[in-house]
mmCIF file of C-alpha atoms in Angstrom:
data_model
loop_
_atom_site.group_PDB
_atom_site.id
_atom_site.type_symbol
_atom_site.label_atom_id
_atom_site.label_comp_id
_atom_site.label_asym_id
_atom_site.label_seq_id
_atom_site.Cartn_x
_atom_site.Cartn_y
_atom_site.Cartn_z
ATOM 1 C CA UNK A 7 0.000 0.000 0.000
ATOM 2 C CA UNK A 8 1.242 3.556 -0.653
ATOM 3 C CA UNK A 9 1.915 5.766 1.880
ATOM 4 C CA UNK A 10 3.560 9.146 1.857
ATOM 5 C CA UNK A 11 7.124 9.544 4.044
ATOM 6 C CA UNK A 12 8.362 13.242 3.590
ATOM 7 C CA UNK A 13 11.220 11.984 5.336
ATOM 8 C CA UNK A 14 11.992 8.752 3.342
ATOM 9 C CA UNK A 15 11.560 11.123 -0.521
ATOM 10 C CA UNK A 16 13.940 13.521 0.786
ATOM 11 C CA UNK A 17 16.592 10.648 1.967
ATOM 12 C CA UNK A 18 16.137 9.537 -2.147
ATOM 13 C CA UNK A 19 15.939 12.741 -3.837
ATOM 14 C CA UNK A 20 18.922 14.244 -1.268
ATOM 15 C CA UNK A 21 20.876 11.972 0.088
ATOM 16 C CA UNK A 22 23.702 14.129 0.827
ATOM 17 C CA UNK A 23 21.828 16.596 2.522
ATOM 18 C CA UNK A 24 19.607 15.352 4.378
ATOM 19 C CA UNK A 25 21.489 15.104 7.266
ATOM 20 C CA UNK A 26 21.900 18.509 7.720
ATOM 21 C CA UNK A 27 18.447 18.653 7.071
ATOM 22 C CA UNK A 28 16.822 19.743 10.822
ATOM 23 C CA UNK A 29 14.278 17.272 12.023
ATOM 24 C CA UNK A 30 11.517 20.511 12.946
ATOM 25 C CA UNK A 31 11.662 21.452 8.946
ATOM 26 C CA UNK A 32 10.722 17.722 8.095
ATOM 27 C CA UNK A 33 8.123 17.933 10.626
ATOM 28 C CA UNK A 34 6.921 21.370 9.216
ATOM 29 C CA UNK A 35 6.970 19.791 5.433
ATOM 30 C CA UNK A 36 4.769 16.760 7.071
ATOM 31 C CA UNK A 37 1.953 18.867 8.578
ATOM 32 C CA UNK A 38 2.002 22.064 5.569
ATOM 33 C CA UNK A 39 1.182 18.750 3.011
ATOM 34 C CA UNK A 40 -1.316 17.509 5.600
ATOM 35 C CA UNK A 41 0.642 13.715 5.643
ATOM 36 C CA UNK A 42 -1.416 11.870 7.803
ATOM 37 C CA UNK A 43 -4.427 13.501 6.179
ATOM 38 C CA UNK A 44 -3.479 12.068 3.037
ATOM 39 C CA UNK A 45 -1.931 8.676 4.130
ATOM 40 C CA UNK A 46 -5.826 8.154 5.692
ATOM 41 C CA UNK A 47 -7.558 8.894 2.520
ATOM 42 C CA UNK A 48 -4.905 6.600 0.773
ATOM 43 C CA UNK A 49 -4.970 3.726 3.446
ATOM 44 C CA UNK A 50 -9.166 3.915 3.061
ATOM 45 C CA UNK A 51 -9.099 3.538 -1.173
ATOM 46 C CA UNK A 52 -5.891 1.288 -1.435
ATOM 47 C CA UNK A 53 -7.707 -1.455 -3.532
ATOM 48 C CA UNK A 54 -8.850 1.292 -5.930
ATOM 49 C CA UNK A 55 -6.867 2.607 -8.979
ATOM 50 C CA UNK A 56 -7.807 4.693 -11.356
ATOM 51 C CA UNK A 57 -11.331 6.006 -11.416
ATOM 52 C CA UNK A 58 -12.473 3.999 -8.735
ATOM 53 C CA UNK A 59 -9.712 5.498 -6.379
ATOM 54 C CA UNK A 60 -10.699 9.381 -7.711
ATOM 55 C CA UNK A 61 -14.076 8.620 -6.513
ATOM 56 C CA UNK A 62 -13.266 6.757 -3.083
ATOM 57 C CA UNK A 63 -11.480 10.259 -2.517
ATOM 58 C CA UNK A 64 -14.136 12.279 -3.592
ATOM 59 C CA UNK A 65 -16.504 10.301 -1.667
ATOM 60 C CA UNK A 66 -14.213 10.474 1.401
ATOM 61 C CA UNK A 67 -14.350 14.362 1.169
ATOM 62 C CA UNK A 68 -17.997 14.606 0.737
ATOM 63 C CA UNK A 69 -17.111 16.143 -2.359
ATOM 64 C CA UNK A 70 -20.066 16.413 -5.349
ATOM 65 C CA UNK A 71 -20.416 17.659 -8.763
ATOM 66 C CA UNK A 72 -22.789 18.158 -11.406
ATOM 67 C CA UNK A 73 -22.926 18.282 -15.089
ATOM 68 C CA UNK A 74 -24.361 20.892 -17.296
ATOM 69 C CA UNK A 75 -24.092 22.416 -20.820
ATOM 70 C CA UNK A 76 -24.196 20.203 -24.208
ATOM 71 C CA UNK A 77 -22.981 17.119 -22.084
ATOM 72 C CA UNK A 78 -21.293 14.459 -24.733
ATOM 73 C CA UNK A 79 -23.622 11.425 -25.414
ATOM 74 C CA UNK A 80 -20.337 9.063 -25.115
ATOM 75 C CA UNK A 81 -20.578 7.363 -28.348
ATOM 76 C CA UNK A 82 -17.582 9.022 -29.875
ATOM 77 C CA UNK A 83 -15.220 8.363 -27.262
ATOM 78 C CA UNK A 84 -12.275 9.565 -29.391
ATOM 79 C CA UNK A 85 -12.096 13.349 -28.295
ATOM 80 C CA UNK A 86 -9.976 14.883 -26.266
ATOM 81 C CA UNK A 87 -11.232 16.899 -23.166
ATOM 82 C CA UNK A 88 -9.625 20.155 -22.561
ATOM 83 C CA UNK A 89 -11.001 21.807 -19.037
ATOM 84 C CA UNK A 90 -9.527 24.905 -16.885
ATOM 85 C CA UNK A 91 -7.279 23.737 -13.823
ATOM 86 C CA UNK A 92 -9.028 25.454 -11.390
ATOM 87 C CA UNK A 93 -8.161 23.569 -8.131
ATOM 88 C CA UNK A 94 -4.714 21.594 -8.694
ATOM 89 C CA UNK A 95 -5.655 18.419 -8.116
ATOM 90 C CA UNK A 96 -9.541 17.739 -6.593
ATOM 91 C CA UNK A 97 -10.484 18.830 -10.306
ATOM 92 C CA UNK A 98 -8.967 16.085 -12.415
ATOM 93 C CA UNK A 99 -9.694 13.201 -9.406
ATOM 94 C CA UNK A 100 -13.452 14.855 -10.641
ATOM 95 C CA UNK A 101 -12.829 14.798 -14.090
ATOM 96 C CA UNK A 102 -11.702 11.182 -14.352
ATOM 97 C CA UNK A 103 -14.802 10.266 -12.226
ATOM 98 C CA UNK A 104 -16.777 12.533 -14.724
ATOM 99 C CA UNK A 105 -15.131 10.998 -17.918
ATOM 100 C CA UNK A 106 -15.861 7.409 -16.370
ATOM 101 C CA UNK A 107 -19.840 8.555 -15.976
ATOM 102 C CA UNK A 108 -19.981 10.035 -19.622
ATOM 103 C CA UNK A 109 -18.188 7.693 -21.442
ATOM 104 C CA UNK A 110 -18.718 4.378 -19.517
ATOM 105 C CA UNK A 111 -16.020 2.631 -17.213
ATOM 106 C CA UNK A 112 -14.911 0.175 -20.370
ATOM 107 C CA UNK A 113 -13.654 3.766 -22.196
ATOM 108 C CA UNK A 114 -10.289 3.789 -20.063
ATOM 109 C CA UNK A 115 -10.260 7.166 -20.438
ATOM 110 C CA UNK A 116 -6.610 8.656 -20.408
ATOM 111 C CA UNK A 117 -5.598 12.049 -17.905
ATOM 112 C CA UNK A 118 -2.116 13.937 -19.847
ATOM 113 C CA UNK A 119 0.051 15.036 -16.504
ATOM 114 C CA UNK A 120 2.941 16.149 -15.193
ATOM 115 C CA UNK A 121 5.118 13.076 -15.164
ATOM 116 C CA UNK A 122 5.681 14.053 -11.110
ATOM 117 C CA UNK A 123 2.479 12.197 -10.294
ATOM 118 C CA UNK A 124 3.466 9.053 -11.538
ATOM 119 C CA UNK A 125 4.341 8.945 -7.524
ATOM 120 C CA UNK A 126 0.381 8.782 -6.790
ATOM 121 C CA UNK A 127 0.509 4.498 -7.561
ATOM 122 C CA UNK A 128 -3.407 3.986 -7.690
ATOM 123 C CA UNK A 129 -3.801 6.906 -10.434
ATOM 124 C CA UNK A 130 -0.972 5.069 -12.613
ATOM 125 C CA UNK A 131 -3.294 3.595 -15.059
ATOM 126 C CA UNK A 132 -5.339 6.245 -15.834
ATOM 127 C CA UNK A 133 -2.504 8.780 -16.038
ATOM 128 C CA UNK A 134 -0.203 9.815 -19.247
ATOM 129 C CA UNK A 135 3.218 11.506 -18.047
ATOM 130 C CA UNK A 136 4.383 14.502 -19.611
ATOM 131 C CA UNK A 137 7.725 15.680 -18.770
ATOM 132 C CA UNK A 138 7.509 19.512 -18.463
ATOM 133 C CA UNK A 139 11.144 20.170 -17.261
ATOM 134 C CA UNK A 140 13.637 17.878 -19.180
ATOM 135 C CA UNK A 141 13.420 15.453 -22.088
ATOM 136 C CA UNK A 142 10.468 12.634 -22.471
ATOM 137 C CA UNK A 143 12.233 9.392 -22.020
ATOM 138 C CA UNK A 144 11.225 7.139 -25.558
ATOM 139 C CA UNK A 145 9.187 4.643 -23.432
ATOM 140 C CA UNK A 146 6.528 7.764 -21.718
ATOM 141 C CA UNK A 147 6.466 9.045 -25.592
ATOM 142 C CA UNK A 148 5.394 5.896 -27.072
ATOM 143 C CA UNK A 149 2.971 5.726 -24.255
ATOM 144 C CA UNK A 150 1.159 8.802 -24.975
ATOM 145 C CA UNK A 151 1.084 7.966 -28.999
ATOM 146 C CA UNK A 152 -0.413 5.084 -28.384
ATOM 147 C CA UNK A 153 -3.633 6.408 -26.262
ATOM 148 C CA UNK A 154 -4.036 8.833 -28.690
ATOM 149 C CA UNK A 155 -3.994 6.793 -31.721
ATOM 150 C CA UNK A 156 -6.240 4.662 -29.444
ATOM 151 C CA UNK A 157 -9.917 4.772 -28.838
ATOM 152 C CA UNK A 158 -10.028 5.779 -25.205
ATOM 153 C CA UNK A 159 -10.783 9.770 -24.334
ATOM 154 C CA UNK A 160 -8.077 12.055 -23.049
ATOM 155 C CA UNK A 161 -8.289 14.759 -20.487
ATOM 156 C CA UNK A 162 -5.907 17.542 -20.444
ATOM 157 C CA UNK A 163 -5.554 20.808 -18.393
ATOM 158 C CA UNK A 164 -3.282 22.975 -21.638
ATOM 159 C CA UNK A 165 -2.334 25.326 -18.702
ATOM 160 C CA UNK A 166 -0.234 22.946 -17.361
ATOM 161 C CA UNK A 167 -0.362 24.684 -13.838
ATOM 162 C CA UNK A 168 -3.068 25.488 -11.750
ATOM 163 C CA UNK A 169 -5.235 29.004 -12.146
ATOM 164 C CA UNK A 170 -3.223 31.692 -10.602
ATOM 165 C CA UNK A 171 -4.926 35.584 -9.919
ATOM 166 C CA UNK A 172 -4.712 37.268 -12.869
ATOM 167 C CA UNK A 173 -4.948 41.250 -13.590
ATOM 168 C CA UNK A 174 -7.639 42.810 -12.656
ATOM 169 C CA UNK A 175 -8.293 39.643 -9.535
ATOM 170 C CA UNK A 176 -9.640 37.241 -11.683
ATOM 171 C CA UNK A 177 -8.752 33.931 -11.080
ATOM 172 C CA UNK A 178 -7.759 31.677 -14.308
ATOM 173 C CA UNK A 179 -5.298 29.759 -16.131
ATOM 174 C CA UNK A 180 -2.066 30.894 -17.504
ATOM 175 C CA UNK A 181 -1.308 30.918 -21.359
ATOM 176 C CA UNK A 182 -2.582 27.372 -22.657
ATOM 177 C CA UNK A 183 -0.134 25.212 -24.435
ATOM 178 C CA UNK A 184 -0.545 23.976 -27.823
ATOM 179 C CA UNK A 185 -0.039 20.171 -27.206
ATOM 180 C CA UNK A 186 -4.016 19.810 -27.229
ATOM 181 C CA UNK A 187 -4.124 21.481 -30.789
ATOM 182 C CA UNK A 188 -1.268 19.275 -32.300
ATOM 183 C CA UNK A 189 -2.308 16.052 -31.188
ATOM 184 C CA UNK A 190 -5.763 16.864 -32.206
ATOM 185 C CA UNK A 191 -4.781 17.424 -35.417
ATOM 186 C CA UNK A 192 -2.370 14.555 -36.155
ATOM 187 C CA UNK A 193 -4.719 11.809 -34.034
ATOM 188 C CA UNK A 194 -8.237 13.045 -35.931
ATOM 189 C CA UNK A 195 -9.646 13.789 -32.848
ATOM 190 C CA UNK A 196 -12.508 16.569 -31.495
ATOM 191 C CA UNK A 197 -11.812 18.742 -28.767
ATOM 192 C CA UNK A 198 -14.840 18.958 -25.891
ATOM 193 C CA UNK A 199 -14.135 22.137 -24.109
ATOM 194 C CA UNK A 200 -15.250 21.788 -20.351
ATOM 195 C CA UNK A 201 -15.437 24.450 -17.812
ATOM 196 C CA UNK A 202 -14.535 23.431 -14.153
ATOM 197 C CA UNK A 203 -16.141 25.605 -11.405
ATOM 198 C CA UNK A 204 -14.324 26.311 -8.135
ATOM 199 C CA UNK A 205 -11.417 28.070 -6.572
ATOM 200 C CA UNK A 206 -8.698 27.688 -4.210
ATOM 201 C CA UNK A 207 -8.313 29.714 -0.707
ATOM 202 C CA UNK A 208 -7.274 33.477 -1.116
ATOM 203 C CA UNK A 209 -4.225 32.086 1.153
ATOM 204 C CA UNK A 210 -2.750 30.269 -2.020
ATOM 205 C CA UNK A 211 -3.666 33.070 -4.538
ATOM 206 C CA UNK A 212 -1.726 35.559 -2.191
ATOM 207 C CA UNK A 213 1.343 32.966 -1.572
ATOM 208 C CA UNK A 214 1.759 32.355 -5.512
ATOM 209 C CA UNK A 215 1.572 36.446 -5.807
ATOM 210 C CA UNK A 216 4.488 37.376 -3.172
ATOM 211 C CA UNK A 217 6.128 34.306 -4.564
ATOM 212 C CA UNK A 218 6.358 35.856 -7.675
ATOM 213 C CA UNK A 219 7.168 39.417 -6.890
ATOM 214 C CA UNK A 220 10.091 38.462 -4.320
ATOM 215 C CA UNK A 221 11.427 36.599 -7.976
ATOM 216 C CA UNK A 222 11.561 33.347 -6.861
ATOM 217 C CA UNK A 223 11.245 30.937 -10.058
ATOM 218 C CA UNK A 224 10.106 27.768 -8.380
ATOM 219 C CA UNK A 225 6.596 27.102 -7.741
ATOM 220 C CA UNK A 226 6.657 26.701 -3.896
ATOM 221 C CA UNK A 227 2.894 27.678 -3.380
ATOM 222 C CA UNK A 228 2.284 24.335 -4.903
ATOM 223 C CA UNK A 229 3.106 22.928 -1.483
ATOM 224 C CA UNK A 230 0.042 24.071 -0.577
ATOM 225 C CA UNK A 231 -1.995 22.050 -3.055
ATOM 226 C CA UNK A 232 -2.609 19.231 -0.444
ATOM 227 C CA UNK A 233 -3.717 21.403 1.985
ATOM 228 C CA UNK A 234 -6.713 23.303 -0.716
ATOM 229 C CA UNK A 235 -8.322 19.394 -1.348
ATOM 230 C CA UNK A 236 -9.102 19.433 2.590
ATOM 231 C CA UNK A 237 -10.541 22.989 2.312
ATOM 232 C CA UNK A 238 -12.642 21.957 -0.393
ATOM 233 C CA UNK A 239 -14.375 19.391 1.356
ATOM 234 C CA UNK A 240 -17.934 19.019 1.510
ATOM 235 C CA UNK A 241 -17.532 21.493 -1.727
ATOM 236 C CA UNK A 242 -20.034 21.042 -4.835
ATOM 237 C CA UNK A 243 -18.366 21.491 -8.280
ATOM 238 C CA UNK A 244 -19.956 22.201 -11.838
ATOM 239 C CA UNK A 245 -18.454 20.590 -15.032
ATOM 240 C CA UNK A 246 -19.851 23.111 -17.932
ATOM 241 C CA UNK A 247 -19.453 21.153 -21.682
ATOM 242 C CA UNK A 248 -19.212 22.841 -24.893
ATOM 243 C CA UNK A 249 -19.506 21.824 -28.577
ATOM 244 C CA UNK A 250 -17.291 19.516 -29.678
ATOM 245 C CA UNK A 251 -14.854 21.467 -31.823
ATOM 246 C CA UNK A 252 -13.747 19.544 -35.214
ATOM 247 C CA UNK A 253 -9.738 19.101 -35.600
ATOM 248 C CA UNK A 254 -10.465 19.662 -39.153
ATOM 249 C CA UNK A 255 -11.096 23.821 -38.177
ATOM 250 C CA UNK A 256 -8.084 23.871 -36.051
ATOM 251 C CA UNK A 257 -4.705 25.110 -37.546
ATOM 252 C CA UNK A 258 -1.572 23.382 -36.645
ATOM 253 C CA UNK A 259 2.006 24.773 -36.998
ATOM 254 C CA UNK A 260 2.813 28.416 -36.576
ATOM 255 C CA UNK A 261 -1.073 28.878 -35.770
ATOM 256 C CA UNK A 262 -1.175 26.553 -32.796
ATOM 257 C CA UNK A 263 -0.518 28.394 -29.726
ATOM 258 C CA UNK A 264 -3.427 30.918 -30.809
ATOM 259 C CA UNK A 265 -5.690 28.286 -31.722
ATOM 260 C CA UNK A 266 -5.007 26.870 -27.729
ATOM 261 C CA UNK A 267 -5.492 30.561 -26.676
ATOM 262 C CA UNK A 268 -8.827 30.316 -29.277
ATOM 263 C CA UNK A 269 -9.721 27.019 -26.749
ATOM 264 C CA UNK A 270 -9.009 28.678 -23.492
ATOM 265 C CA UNK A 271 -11.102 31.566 -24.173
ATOM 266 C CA UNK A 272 -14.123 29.390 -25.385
ATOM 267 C CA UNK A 273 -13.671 27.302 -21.876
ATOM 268 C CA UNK A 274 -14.148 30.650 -19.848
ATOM 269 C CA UNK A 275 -17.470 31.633 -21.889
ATOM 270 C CA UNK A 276 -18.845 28.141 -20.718
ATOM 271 C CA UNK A 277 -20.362 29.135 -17.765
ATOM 272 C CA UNK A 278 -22.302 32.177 -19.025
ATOM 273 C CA UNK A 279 -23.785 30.056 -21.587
ATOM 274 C CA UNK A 280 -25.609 27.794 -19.292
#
């Protein structure tokens, strides 16, 4: 069963320092990740994977959602689902649950992450590592051609990172990337724009700001992450649809990073079209 040592990952990952490493900072990683919080939720699910596990949590956290807009009718399970990334990680253990209810549990559908969750073992199966940082080994590439030249459906958050506070206080996603638009194009398959309700605490919004106006380049407000999924439970969610979008109308090439900005701005209309 999987359980979560702060400790034990920072013997692996630092060796050499960790024994200089003071005992109260491990302590302080343990409780700002909420540890035993986590190791409870995982000890409770651990003979789910995949969408099963995503909705053991959800149950767990009295967490519910709902489903609104032109909601698919599942028969074309080829598409690829592109949705906002609202939350940081509560939204895709939704998504896969919400995939799972649209297109049936025999779909398989597919989730394209960062390759840094292939750590969360019962979510292996379901998930598609992308390497954002380095170069994709030739085994996680083949991987991810394969489930889109498949027939399962694919979830993505473009962003890549979770909504930040934007100008002007909104909260929402920073520039999309283009992978959606190219691997629509070259596997023939629709895009479903979806809409994800929710946000995190103004705690994490304010963190990520002073983060980035002290100039620091690493993420650390992502620390925080565990910690929002216990805030938002008992939460209810809204998953908006749109129209499928043909790959045949999307442009590839020089034209793809607009045609992802073209996606991310339909996304955000979503919920006023209800």
């Amino acid at each position: 069963m999987m359980r979560i040592d702060v400790g034990n990952v920072l013997r692996q990952r630092a060796p050499r320092h960790y024994r200089y490493i003071p005992g109260w900072a491990v302590r302080w990683l343990e409780r700002i990740i909420c540890q035993d919080r986590l190791n409870t939720l995982l000890e409770h699910n651990a003979q789910c994977e995949g969408a099963d596990f995503a909705r053991g949590v959800i149950k767990d956290l009295s967490v519910s959602y709902s489903l609104a807009g032109n909601i698919p009718d599942g028969k074309d399970r080829r598409v690829i689902l592109v949705s906002n990334h609202p939350l940081g990680g509560l939204d895709g253990l939704v998504l896969a649950c919400v995939a799972e209810d649209v297109y049936g549990k025999e779909a398989d559908a597919k989730f394209v992450v960062n390759d840094l969750l292939d750590f969360v073992e019962p979510l292996r199966p379901i998930f598609l590592g992308v390497n954002k940082h380095g170069t994709q080994s030739r085994a996680s590439v083949e991987r991810i051609d394969r489930a889109f030249d498949g027939d399962s459906p694919i979830l993505m958050f473009p962003a890549g990172l979770v909504s930040r506070r934007r100008q002007g206080g909104v909260i929402a996603d920073m520039p999309w990337r283009k992978m959606a638009v190219v691997k629509a194009i070259s596997s023939h398959r629709d895009i479903i724009p979806v809409h994800f309700s929710g946000e995190n605490s103004q705690f994490f919004y304010k963190f990520a700001h002073l983060r980035s106006r002290l100039g620091l380049r690493f993420n650390i407000e992502m620390i925080r992450l565990p910690k929002e999924i216990f805030l938002s439970e008992g939460s209810h969610f809204t998953v908006t649809f749109g129209s499928p979008i043909s790959w045949r109308s999307l442009e590839g090439g020089r034209n793809a990073e607009l045609q992802a900005d073209r996606l991310r701005s339909i996304v955000y209309q979503l919920p006023c079209q209800k």
